[in-house]
mmCIF file of C-alpha atoms in Angstrom:
data_model
loop_
_atom_site.group_PDB
_atom_site.id
_atom_site.type_symbol
_atom_site.label_atom_id
_atom_site.label_comp_id
_atom_site.label_asym_id
_atom_site.label_seq_id
_atom_site.Cartn_x
_atom_site.Cartn_y
_atom_site.Cartn_z
ATOM 1 C CA MET A 381 -8.273 21.421 18.064
ATOM 2 C CA GLY A 382 -9.251 17.748 17.368
ATOM 3 C CA SER A 383 -11.678 18.617 14.492
ATOM 4 C CA CYS A 384 -8.754 20.494 12.797
ATOM 5 C CA GLU A 385 -6.189 17.637 13.252
ATOM 6 C CA ARG A 386 -8.892 15.464 11.630
ATOM 7 C CA PHE A 387 -9.370 17.978 8.662
ATOM 8 C CA TRP A 388 -5.521 18.350 8.153
ATOM 9 C CA SER A 389 -5.156 14.604 7.554
ATOM 10 C CA LYS A 390 -2.598 13.238 5.114
ATOM 11 C CA ASN A 391 -5.256 12.312 2.379
ATOM 12 C CA THR A 392 -6.759 15.974 2.706
ATOM 13 C CA LEU A 393 -3.395 17.544 2.233
ATOM 14 C CA ILE A 394 -2.508 15.166 -0.816
ATOM 15 C CA SER A 395 -5.841 16.132 -2.336
ATOM 16 C CA LEU A 396 -5.326 19.801 -2.158
ATOM 17 C CA GLY A 397 -1.574 19.874 -3.109
ATOM 18 C CA LEU A 398 -2.285 17.229 -6.054
ATOM 19 C CA GLY A 399 -5.124 19.280 -7.236
ATOM 20 C CA GLN A 400 -3.176 22.412 -7.574
ATOM 21 C CA PHE A 401 -0.362 20.456 -9.355
ATOM 22 C CA LEU A 402 -2.970 19.267 -11.867
ATOM 23 C CA SER A 403 -4.249 22.891 -12.197
ATOM 24 C CA LEU A 404 -0.905 24.018 -13.025
ATOM 25 C CA LEU A 405 -0.331 21.318 -15.580
ATOM 26 C CA ILE A 406 -3.786 22.174 -17.247
ATOM 27 C CA THR A 407 -2.618 25.729 -17.296
ATOM 28 C CA SER A 408 0.447 24.793 -19.106
ATOM 29 C CA THR A 409 -1.662 22.824 -21.932
ATOM 30 C CA GLY A 410 -3.973 25.785 -22.174
ATOM 31 C CA PHE A 411 -0.867 28.147 -22.864
ATOM 32 C CA SER A 412 0.708 25.575 -25.140
ATOM 33 C CA SER A 413 -2.439 25.296 -27.296
ATOM 34 C CA SER A 414 -3.046 29.103 -27.275
ATOM 35 C CA GLU A 415 0.525 29.504 -28.553
ATOM 36 C CA LEU A 416 0.038 27.185 -31.345
ATOM 37 C CA ALA A 417 -3.103 28.829 -32.194
ATOM 38 C CA ARG A 418 -1.313 32.204 -32.379
ATOM 39 C CA LYS A 419 1.054 30.453 -34.837
ATOM 40 C CA GLY A 420 -1.835 29.311 -37.090
ATOM 41 C CA ILE A 421 -1.257 25.691 -36.226
ATOM 42 C CA ASN A 422 -4.526 23.893 -36.180
ATOM 43 C CA ALA A 423 -4.095 20.250 -35.317
ATOM 44 C CA PRO A 424 -5.772 19.607 -31.909
ATOM 45 C CA THR A 425 -5.925 15.754 -32.411
ATOM 46 C CA SER A 426 -2.223 15.504 -33.253
ATOM 47 C CA GLN A 427 -1.421 17.388 -30.140
ATOM 48 C CA SER A 428 -3.289 14.841 -27.925
ATOM 49 C CA PHE A 429 -1.928 11.912 -29.902
ATOM 50 C CA SER A 430 1.616 12.217 -28.529
ATOM 51 C CA ASN A 431 0.229 12.030 -24.915
ATOM 52 C CA TYR A 432 -1.814 8.730 -25.791
ATOM 53 C CA VAL A 433 1.372 7.230 -27.344
ATOM 54 C CA LEU A 434 3.440 7.980 -24.404
ATOM 55 C CA LEU A 435 0.719 6.485 -22.046
ATOM 56 C CA ALA A 436 0.557 3.264 -24.021
ATOM 57 C CA ILE A 437 4.342 2.788 -24.237
ATOM 58 C CA ILE A 438 4.981 3.499 -20.471
ATOM 59 C CA TYR A 439 1.826 1.868 -18.834
ATOM 60 C CA GLY A 440 1.360 -0.709 -21.601
ATOM 61 C CA GLY A 441 4.711 -1.841 -20.991
ATOM 62 C CA ILE A 442 4.065 -2.295 -17.329
ATOM 63 C CA LEU A 443 0.912 -4.406 -18.256
ATOM 64 C CA ILE A 444 2.926 -6.543 -20.495
ATOM 65 C CA TYR A 445 5.570 -7.036 -17.956
ATOM 66 C CA ARG A 446 2.567 -7.988 -15.234
ATOM 67 C CA ARG A 447 1.001 -10.605 -17.678
ATOM 68 C CA THR A 448 -2.115 -10.366 -15.883
ATOM 69 C CA LYS A 449 -5.739 -10.387 -17.246
ATOM 70 C CA LEU A 450 -7.525 -7.040 -17.659
ATOM 71 C CA LYS A 451 -9.925 -6.421 -14.549
ATOM 72 C CA ALA A 452 -12.452 -4.576 -16.794
ATOM 73 C CA LYS A 453 -13.660 -5.260 -20.216
ATOM 74 C CA TRP A 454 -11.475 -3.891 -23.108
ATOM 75 C CA TYR A 455 -14.456 -2.285 -24.935
ATOM 76 C CA TYR A 456 -14.919 -0.184 -21.798
ATOM 77 C CA TYR A 457 -11.513 1.412 -22.404
ATOM 78 C CA LEU A 458 -12.415 1.774 -26.194
ATOM 79 C CA MET A 459 -15.481 3.905 -25.478
ATOM 80 C CA LEU A 460 -13.736 5.898 -22.906
ATOM 81 C CA ALA A 461 -10.777 6.618 -25.328
ATOM 82 C CA LEU A 462 -13.128 7.736 -28.100
ATOM 83 C CA VAL A 463 -15.030 10.134 -25.737
ATOM 84 C CA ASP A 464 -11.806 11.539 -24.320
ATOM 85 C CA VAL A 465 -10.288 11.895 -27.825
ATOM 86 C CA GLU A 466 -13.185 13.891 -28.761
ATOM 87 C CA ALA A 467 -13.206 15.990 -25.637
ATOM 88 C CA ASN A 468 -9.840 16.950 -26.178
ATOM 89 C CA PHE A 469 -10.349 17.649 -29.765
ATOM 90 C CA LEU A 470 -13.315 20.068 -28.951
ATOM 91 C CA VAL A 471 -11.494 21.962 -26.183
ATOM 92 C CA VAL A 472 -8.285 22.330 -28.064
ATOM 93 C CA LYS A 473 -10.176 23.235 -31.266
ATOM 94 C CA ALA A 474 -11.872 25.996 -29.347
ATOM 95 C CA TYR A 475 -8.592 27.960 -29.015
ATOM 96 C CA GLN A 476 -8.898 28.559 -32.754
ATOM 97 C CA TYR A 477 -12.004 30.632 -32.421
ATOM 98 C CA THR A 478 -11.905 32.262 -29.008
ATOM 99 C CA SER A 479 -9.492 33.346 -26.304
ATOM 100 C CA LEU A 480 -7.889 31.617 -23.604
ATOM 101 C CA THR A 481 -9.619 33.112 -20.870
ATOM 102 C CA SER A 482 -13.099 32.206 -22.307
ATOM 103 C CA VAL A 483 -11.898 28.638 -22.602
ATOM 104 C CA MET A 484 -10.848 28.465 -19.201
ATOM 105 C CA LEU A 485 -13.994 30.226 -17.896
ATOM 106 C CA LEU A 486 -16.421 28.082 -19.779
ATOM 107 C CA ASP A 487 -15.001 24.699 -18.850
ATOM 108 C CA CYS A 488 -16.238 24.974 -15.422
ATOM 109 C CA TRP A 489 -19.784 23.596 -16.920
ATOM 110 C CA THR A 490 -18.040 20.265 -16.110
ATOM 111 C CA ILE A 491 -18.737 20.438 -12.486
ATOM 112 C CA PRO A 492 -22.426 20.428 -12.413
ATOM 113 C CA CYS A 493 -22.310 17.636 -15.085
ATOM 114 C CA VAL A 494 -19.977 15.730 -12.835
ATOM 115 C CA ILE A 495 -21.999 16.172 -9.743
ATOM 116 C CA PHE A 496 -25.098 14.828 -11.603
ATOM 117 C CA LEU A 497 -23.391 11.766 -13.167
ATOM 118 C CA THR A 498 -21.759 10.741 -9.923
ATOM 119 C CA TRP A 499 -25.000 10.998 -8.016
ATOM 120 C CA PHE A 500 -26.886 9.229 -10.745
ATOM 121 C CA PHE A 501 -24.616 6.531 -11.693
ATOM 122 C CA LEU A 502 -22.084 6.163 -9.020
ATOM 123 C CA LYS A 503 -24.618 6.887 -6.380
ATOM 124 C CA THR A 504 -22.377 9.615 -4.571
ATOM 125 C CA LYS A 505 -24.265 11.447 -1.800
ATOM 126 C CA TYR A 506 -23.312 15.021 -1.511
ATOM 127 C CA ARG A 507 -23.782 16.587 2.033
ATOM 128 C CA LEU A 508 -24.766 20.407 2.470
ATOM 129 C CA LYS A 509 -20.982 21.154 3.219
ATOM 130 C CA LYS A 510 -20.024 19.702 -0.162
ATOM 131 C CA PHE A 511 -22.729 22.074 -2.069
ATOM 132 C CA ALA A 512 -21.373 24.906 -0.031
ATOM 133 C CA GLY A 513 -17.940 24.400 -1.180
ATOM 134 C CA VAL A 514 -18.983 24.060 -4.868
ATOM 135 C CA ALA A 515 -21.018 27.153 -4.527
ATOM 136 C CA VAL A 516 -18.049 29.049 -2.999
ATOM 137 C CA CYS A 517 -15.903 27.710 -5.849
ATOM 138 C CA VAL A 518 -18.335 28.696 -8.701
ATOM 139 C CA ALA A 519 -18.825 32.171 -7.012
ATOM 140 C CA GLY A 520 -15.175 32.744 -7.454
ATOM 141 C CA LEU A 521 -15.543 32.027 -11.056
ATOM 142 C CA VAL A 522 -18.469 34.487 -11.388
ATOM 143 C CA VAL A 523 -16.356 37.252 -9.875
ATOM 144 C CA VAL A 524 -13.473 36.503 -12.654
ATOM 145 C CA ILE A 525 -16.308 36.676 -15.477
ATOM 146 C CA PHE A 526 -17.538 39.987 -14.225
ATOM 147 C CA SER A 527 -14.014 41.363 -14.021
ATOM 148 C CA ASP A 528 -13.081 39.787 -17.362
ATOM 149 C CA VAL A 529 -16.143 40.671 -19.389
ATOM 150 C CA HIS A 530 -14.783 43.953 -20.693
ATOM 151 C CA ALA A 531 -11.147 42.849 -21.206
ATOM 152 C CA SER A 532 -9.499 42.735 -24.604
ATOM 153 C CA ASP A 533 -8.647 39.134 -24.227
ATOM 154 C CA ARG A 534 -12.307 38.154 -23.658
ATOM 155 C CA ALA A 535 -13.127 39.552 -27.182
ATOM 156 C CA GLY A 536 -10.194 37.734 -28.834
ATOM 157 C CA GLY A 537 -10.769 35.015 -31.474
ATOM 158 C CA SER A 538 -12.342 34.827 -34.882
ATOM 159 C CA SER A 539 -15.496 33.335 -33.784
ATOM 160 C CA PRO A 540 -16.138 33.546 -29.918
ATOM 161 C CA VAL A 541 -19.522 31.886 -30.025
ATOM 162 C CA LYS A 542 -18.479 28.922 -32.044
ATOM 163 C CA GLY A 543 -15.539 28.639 -29.871
ATOM 164 C CA ASP A 544 -17.651 28.865 -26.707
ATOM 165 C CA LEU A 545 -20.117 26.282 -27.840
ATOM 166 C CA LEU A 546 -17.206 23.841 -28.565
ATOM 167 C CA VAL A 547 -15.804 24.304 -24.902
ATOM 168 C CA ILE A 548 -19.273 23.459 -23.435
ATOM 169 C CA ALA A 549 -19.584 20.261 -25.567
ATOM 170 C CA GLY A 550 -16.090 19.291 -24.697
ATOM 171 C CA SER A 551 -16.888 20.152 -21.000
ATOM 172 C CA MET A 552 -19.652 17.572 -21.097
ATOM 173 C CA LEU A 553 -17.336 14.914 -22.545
ATOM 174 C CA TYR A 554 -14.896 15.723 -19.927
ATOM 175 C CA ALA A 555 -17.459 14.975 -17.216
ATOM 176 C CA ILE A 556 -18.248 11.653 -18.819
ATOM 177 C CA THR A 557 -14.502 10.536 -18.873
ATOM 178 C CA ASN A 558 -13.857 11.982 -15.313
ATOM 179 C CA VAL A 559 -16.733 9.815 -13.645
ATOM 180 C CA SER A 560 -15.696 6.761 -15.826
ATOM 181 C CA GLU A 561 -12.270 6.954 -14.759
ATOM 182 C CA GLU A 562 -13.362 7.420 -11.167
ATOM 183 C CA PHE A 563 -15.264 4.311 -11.520
ATOM 184 C CA LEU A 564 -12.628 2.187 -13.262
ATOM 185 C CA VAL A 565 -9.709 3.357 -10.920
ATOM 186 C CA LYS A 566 -11.780 2.300 -7.982
ATOM 187 C CA ASN A 567 -12.847 -0.893 -9.244
ATOM 188 C CA ALA A 568 -10.140 -1.960 -11.628
ATOM 189 C CA ASP A 569 -6.451 -0.723 -11.752
ATOM 190 C CA ARG A 570 -4.892 2.688 -12.485
ATOM 191 C CA VAL A 571 -1.963 1.267 -14.553
ATOM 192 C CA GLU A 572 -4.513 -0.841 -16.530
ATOM 193 C CA LEU A 573 -6.581 2.356 -17.099
ATOM 194 C CA MET A 574 -3.659 4.468 -18.180
ATOM 195 C CA GLY A 575 -2.156 1.645 -20.485
ATOM 196 C CA MET A 576 -5.485 0.749 -22.092
ATOM 197 C CA LEU A 577 -6.625 4.419 -22.462
ATOM 198 C CA GLY A 578 -3.295 5.156 -24.102
ATOM 199 C CA LEU A 579 -3.531 2.459 -26.549
ATOM 200 C CA PHE A 580 -7.121 2.923 -27.843
ATOM 201 C CA GLY A 581 -6.693 6.684 -27.584
ATOM 202 C CA ALA A 582 -3.590 6.500 -29.686
ATOM 203 C CA ILE A 583 -5.585 4.285 -32.165
ATOM 204 C CA VAL A 584 -8.547 6.536 -32.393
ATOM 205 C CA SER A 585 -6.272 9.568 -32.936
ATOM 206 C CA ALA A 586 -4.370 7.926 -35.419
ATOM 207 C CA CYS A 587 -7.524 7.000 -37.390
ATOM 208 C CA GLN A 588 -8.699 10.601 -36.973
ATOM 209 C CA ILE A 589 -5.426 12.036 -38.268
ATOM 210 C CA ASN A 590 -4.864 9.962 -41.254
ATOM 211 C CA HIS A 591 -8.369 9.844 -42.653
ATOM 212 C CA LEU A 592 -8.911 5.980 -42.507
ATOM 213 C CA PHE A 593 -12.505 5.947 -43.388
ATOM 214 C CA PRO A 594 -12.835 7.496 -46.812
ATOM 215 C CA ARG A 595 -15.791 5.466 -47.986
ATOM 216 C CA LEU A 596 -18.218 6.925 -45.453
ATOM 217 C CA HIS A 597 -19.509 9.476 -47.637
ATOM 218 C CA PHE A 598 -22.368 10.603 -45.407
ATOM 219 C CA LEU A 599 -19.851 11.499 -42.684
ATOM 220 C CA HIS A 600 -17.442 13.221 -45.205
ATOM 221 C CA SER A 601 -18.010 16.865 -44.433
ATOM 222 C CA PHE A 602 -17.873 15.928 -40.575
ATOM 223 C CA LEU A 603 -14.795 13.928 -41.106
ATOM 224 C CA ARG A 604 -13.196 16.622 -43.360
ATOM 225 C CA SER A 605 -13.429 19.046 -40.362
ATOM 226 C CA ILE A 606 -11.679 16.965 -37.932
ATOM 227 C CA LEU A 607 -9.091 15.159 -39.921
ATOM 228 C CA GLU A 608 -5.702 16.727 -39.838
ATOM 229 C CA ARG A 609 -3.276 15.128 -42.314
ATOM 230 C CA GLN A 610 -3.491 18.171 -44.643
ATOM 231 C CA GLU A 611 -3.001 20.618 -41.545
ATOM 232 C CA LEU A 612 0.052 18.533 -40.329
ATOM 233 C CA SER A 613 1.629 18.580 -43.865
ATOM 234 C CA SER A 614 1.334 22.515 -44.091
ATOM 235 C CA ILE A 615 2.921 23.277 -40.822
ATOM 236 C CA HIS A 616 6.425 24.868 -41.082
ATOM 237 C CA TRP A 617 8.112 22.823 -38.270
ATOM 238 C CA SER A 618 10.388 25.323 -36.690
ATOM 239 C CA ALA A 619 11.548 25.478 -32.945
ATOM 240 C CA GLY A 620 8.570 27.940 -32.084
ATOM 241 C CA ALA A 621 6.230 25.193 -33.395
ATOM 242 C CA VAL A 622 7.931 22.126 -31.842
ATOM 243 C CA LEU A 623 8.569 23.465 -28.409
ATOM 244 C CA PRO A 624 4.709 24.006 -27.641
ATOM 245 C CA PHE A 625 3.882 20.641 -29.093
ATOM 246 C CA VAL A 626 6.342 18.966 -26.759
ATOM 247 C CA GLY A 627 5.310 21.088 -23.909
ATOM 248 C CA PHE A 628 1.640 20.283 -24.562
ATOM 249 C CA ALA A 629 2.675 16.227 -24.622
ATOM 250 C CA ALA A 630 4.717 16.421 -21.560
ATOM 251 C CA ALA A 631 2.112 18.479 -19.468
ATOM 252 C CA MET A 632 -0.866 16.085 -20.743
ATOM 253 C CA PHE A 633 1.193 13.093 -19.801
ATOM 254 C CA LEU A 634 1.739 14.000 -16.272
ATOM 255 C CA PHE A 635 -1.665 15.258 -15.926
ATOM 256 C CA TYR A 636 -3.283 11.924 -17.070
ATOM 257 C CA SER A 637 -0.843 10.083 -14.933
ATOM 258 C CA SER A 638 -1.780 11.903 -11.796
ATOM 259 C CA VAL A 639 -5.626 12.331 -12.279
ATOM 260 C CA PRO A 640 -6.456 8.705 -11.143
ATOM 261 C CA ILE A 641 -4.738 9.207 -8.012
ATOM 262 C CA LEU A 642 -6.791 12.392 -7.148
ATOM 263 C CA LEU A 643 -9.942 10.514 -8.318
ATOM 264 C CA LYS A 644 -9.350 7.487 -6.031
ATOM 265 C CA ILE A 645 -8.686 9.684 -3.065
ATOM 266 C CA SER A 646 -11.219 12.360 -3.457
ATOM 267 C CA GLY A 647 -13.516 11.624 -6.541
ATOM 268 C CA ALA A 648 -14.309 13.591 -9.943
ATOM 269 C CA THR A 649 -15.963 16.579 -8.209
ATOM 270 C CA MET A 650 -12.932 17.531 -6.289
ATOM 271 C CA LEU A 651 -10.900 17.167 -9.443
ATOM 272 C CA ASN A 652 -12.927 19.532 -11.324
ATOM 273 C CA LEU A 653 -13.079 22.040 -8.333
ATOM 274 C CA SER A 654 -9.346 22.027 -8.163
ATOM 275 C CA LEU A 655 -9.038 22.764 -11.852
ATOM 276 C CA LEU A 656 -10.971 25.939 -11.371
ATOM 277 C CA THR A 657 -7.683 27.620 -9.941
ATOM 278 C CA SER A 658 -6.169 26.994 -13.339
ATOM 279 C CA ASP A 659 -7.824 30.403 -14.246
ATOM 280 C CA MET A 660 -5.977 32.016 -11.471
ATOM 281 C CA TRP A 661 -2.645 30.394 -12.257
ATOM 282 C CA ALA A 662 -3.102 31.634 -15.813
ATOM 283 C CA VAL A 663 -3.370 35.080 -14.315
ATOM 284 C CA LEU A 664 -0.149 34.884 -12.233
ATOM 285 C CA ILE A 665 1.703 33.622 -15.404
ATOM 286 C CA ARG A 666 0.409 36.552 -17.318
ATOM 287 C CA ILE A 667 1.512 38.945 -14.525
ATOM 288 C CA PHE A 668 5.041 37.545 -13.914
ATOM 289 C CA ALA A 669 5.896 36.053 -17.537
ATOM 290 C CA TYR A 670 4.265 38.701 -19.670
ATOM 291 C CA HIS A 671 4.117 41.712 -17.340
ATOM 292 C CA GLU A 672 0.199 42.241 -17.860
ATOM 293 C CA LYS A 673 -1.889 44.157 -15.425
ATOM 294 C CA VAL A 674 -4.954 42.300 -14.219
ATOM 295 C CA ASP A 675 -8.012 43.400 -12.165
ATOM 296 C CA TRP A 676 -7.716 42.985 -8.398
ATOM 297 C CA MET A 677 -10.858 40.806 -8.432
ATOM 298 C CA TYR A 678 -8.901 37.936 -9.815
ATOM 299 C CA PHE A 679 -7.196 37.681 -6.471
ATOM 300 C CA VAL A 680 -10.508 37.919 -4.707
ATOM 301 C CA ALA A 681 -11.727 34.965 -6.790
ATOM 302 C CA PHE A 682 -8.614 33.018 -6.195
ATOM 303 C CA VAL A 683 -9.182 33.227 -2.404
ATOM 304 C CA ALA A 684 -12.869 32.350 -3.105
ATOM 305 C CA VAL A 685 -12.057 29.207 -4.889
ATOM 306 C CA ALA A 686 -9.460 28.203 -2.198
ATOM 307 C CA VAL A 687 -11.793 28.614 0.597
ATOM 308 C CA GLY A 688 -14.388 26.488 -1.511
ATOM 309 C CA LEU A 689 -11.858 23.668 -2.033
ATOM 310 C CA ILE A 690 -11.254 23.730 1.856
ATOM 311 C CA ILE A 691 -14.855 23.590 2.602
ATOM 312 C CA TYR A 692 -15.508 20.821 0.265
ATOM 313 C CA SER A 693 -12.566 18.679 1.454
ATOM 314 C CA TRP A 694 -13.685 19.330 5.038
ATOM 315 C CA GLY A 695 -17.236 18.117 4.248
ATOM 316 C CA ALA A 696 -15.748 15.093 2.435
ATOM 317 C CA LYS A 697 -13.549 14.247 5.549
ATOM 318 C CA GLU A 698 -16.265 14.484 8.058
ATOM 319 C CA GLU A 699 -18.438 12.167 5.652
ATOM 320 C CA ASP A 700 -15.514 9.674 5.494
ATOM 321 C CA GLY A 701 -15.346 9.729 9.414
ATOM 322 C CA LEU A 702 -19.224 9.148 9.596
ATOM 323 C CA LYS A 703 -18.817 6.149 7.245
ATOM 324 C CA THR A 704 -16.179 4.658 9.393
ATOM 325 C CA LEU A 705 -18.195 5.113 12.505
ATOM 326 C CA VAL A 706 -21.281 3.589 10.954
ATOM 327 C CA GLY A 707 -19.169 0.652 9.774
ATOM 328 C CA GLN A 708 -17.829 0.010 13.269
ATOM 329 C CA ASN A 709 -21.076 0.239 14.730
ATOM 330 C CA GLY A 710 -22.720 -1.918 12.104
ATOM 331 C CA SER A 711 -19.838 -4.509 12.490
ATOM 332 C CA GLU A 712 -20.164 -4.530 16.303
ATOM 333 C CA GLN A 713 -24.070 -4.867 15.946
ATOM 334 C CA SER A 714 -23.421 -7.865 13.409
ATOM 335 C CA LYS A 715 -21.306 -9.508 15.881
ATOM 336 C CA GLU A 716 -23.799 -9.270 18.653
ATOM 337 C CA ARG A 717 -26.767 -10.604 16.325
ATOM 338 C CA ASP A 718 -24.295 -13.683 15.510
ATOM 339 C CA VAL A 719 -23.801 -14.307 19.049
ATOM 340 C CA GLU A 720 -27.596 -14.249 20.008
ATOM 341 C CA GLU A 721 -28.351 -16.563 17.064
ATOM 342 C CA ALA A 722 -25.733 -19.109 17.975
ATOM 343 C CA CYS A 723 -26.872 -19.123 21.641
ATOM 344 C CA GLU A 724 -30.468 -19.605 20.341
ATOM 345 C CA SER A 725 -29.335 -22.520 18.163
ATOM 346 C CA GLY A 726 -28.619 -24.518 21.486
ATOM 347 C CA GLN A 727 -24.903 -23.956 22.346
ATOM 348 C CA SER A 728 -23.929 -24.531 25.965
ATOM 349 C CA VAL A 729 -24.010 -21.914 28.477
ATOM 350 C CA GLY A 730 -20.155 -22.198 29.013
ATOM 351 C CA SER A 731 -19.340 -21.654 25.211
ATOM 352 C CA CYS A 732 -21.856 -18.646 25.023
ATOM 353 C CA SER A 733 -20.227 -17.074 28.084
ATOM 354 C CA LYS A 734 -16.668 -17.445 26.583
ATOM 355 C CA ALA A 735 -17.746 -15.982 23.299
ATOM 356 C CA VAL A 736 -19.352 -13.116 24.992
ATOM 357 C CA ALA A 737 -16.006 -12.292 26.942
ATOM 358 C CA ASP A 738 -14.035 -12.770 23.794
ATOM 359 C CA GLY A 739 -16.479 -10.648 21.521
ATOM 360 C CA LYS A 740 -16.965 -13.475 19.068
ATOM 361 C CA PRO A 741 -20.115 -15.289 17.689
ATOM 362 C CA GLY A 742 -21.241 -18.283 19.423
ATOM 363 C CA SER A 743 -23.248 -16.830 22.565
ATOM 364 C CA SER A 744 -25.748 -14.424 23.658
ATOM 365 C CA SER A 745 -25.061 -11.252 25.446
ATOM 366 C CA SER A 746 -27.125 -12.786 28.246
ATOM 367 C CA THR A 747 -26.370 -16.229 29.501
ATOM 368 C CA THR A 748 -29.231 -16.089 32.218
ATOM 369 C CA LYS A 749 -31.910 -16.539 29.377
ATOM 370 C CA ILE A 750 -30.331 -20.109 28.830
#
């Protein structure tokens, strides 16, 4: 009973609930991008630009009001924004070539990348229960893949292989941004992170949209493939085109605003495991909104991912409790060493005895030695 109470702590419940809220948001962005792709709108950077502008205006305004110095160097945020913009570009671009299901299945490649990066750079130690939780979650995704491999949606898209490669590349960049954000939100400030990411993200996106580097001839073919000024001018702006754009921007803004909270509580791996359920939320939306029939294995996969999340959270909770216990024991041992050193330095028996009674430095635990 006590272990269950420790598991169902406030932070654990917040992590699980917030993770599913983020999963629903990422599902919304996927459907918005897929809808724009169906209408022939190919402007992935422009879709993300509106999100960065919102972040810069709202969180940047808070930073200006605070009038405090940055806790991290500005060029860290510039590099993070550059990677984040290109990650968004690659994944959103993939919807032009492959199906929604393919994108949402392949982006799970972010998980092993995040685990490696957090272990290598942030020195995160993963216990056996955490790996078990990850394995159960990924097993759920494997069930979905087997169920969906013969589905018509899987074969959709003009160039599935190209789209799949774009998703894999974008997933690796997402892993870098997630781990970087986890480091910054734990060592700097959430508002600062969002404000500076929005500012530099908007600048990088604007440069990419407007073709501000025309003299870089050796990059001309690459730039021509990612710059979107011509695509934007050719779009017929109707209600059917504007609404997915607005929906994408709103969902992305809420997603970006909430991600640092989960990163601070549970880390980048928990974030990406939570996002695995976006595949299942997409299925439920297809069932109730589009009245499509899906295979029963989707529901088995949903349960598997949910169980994996609980196992991972439970393992994390026990590790946190262990760290707290070790910290308390270490503190007590440190106090005892300070007491012994102080008594050995020649303090009186009376002061040593008083320190032992109070639990403070200044005495040895045994006054009979003196």
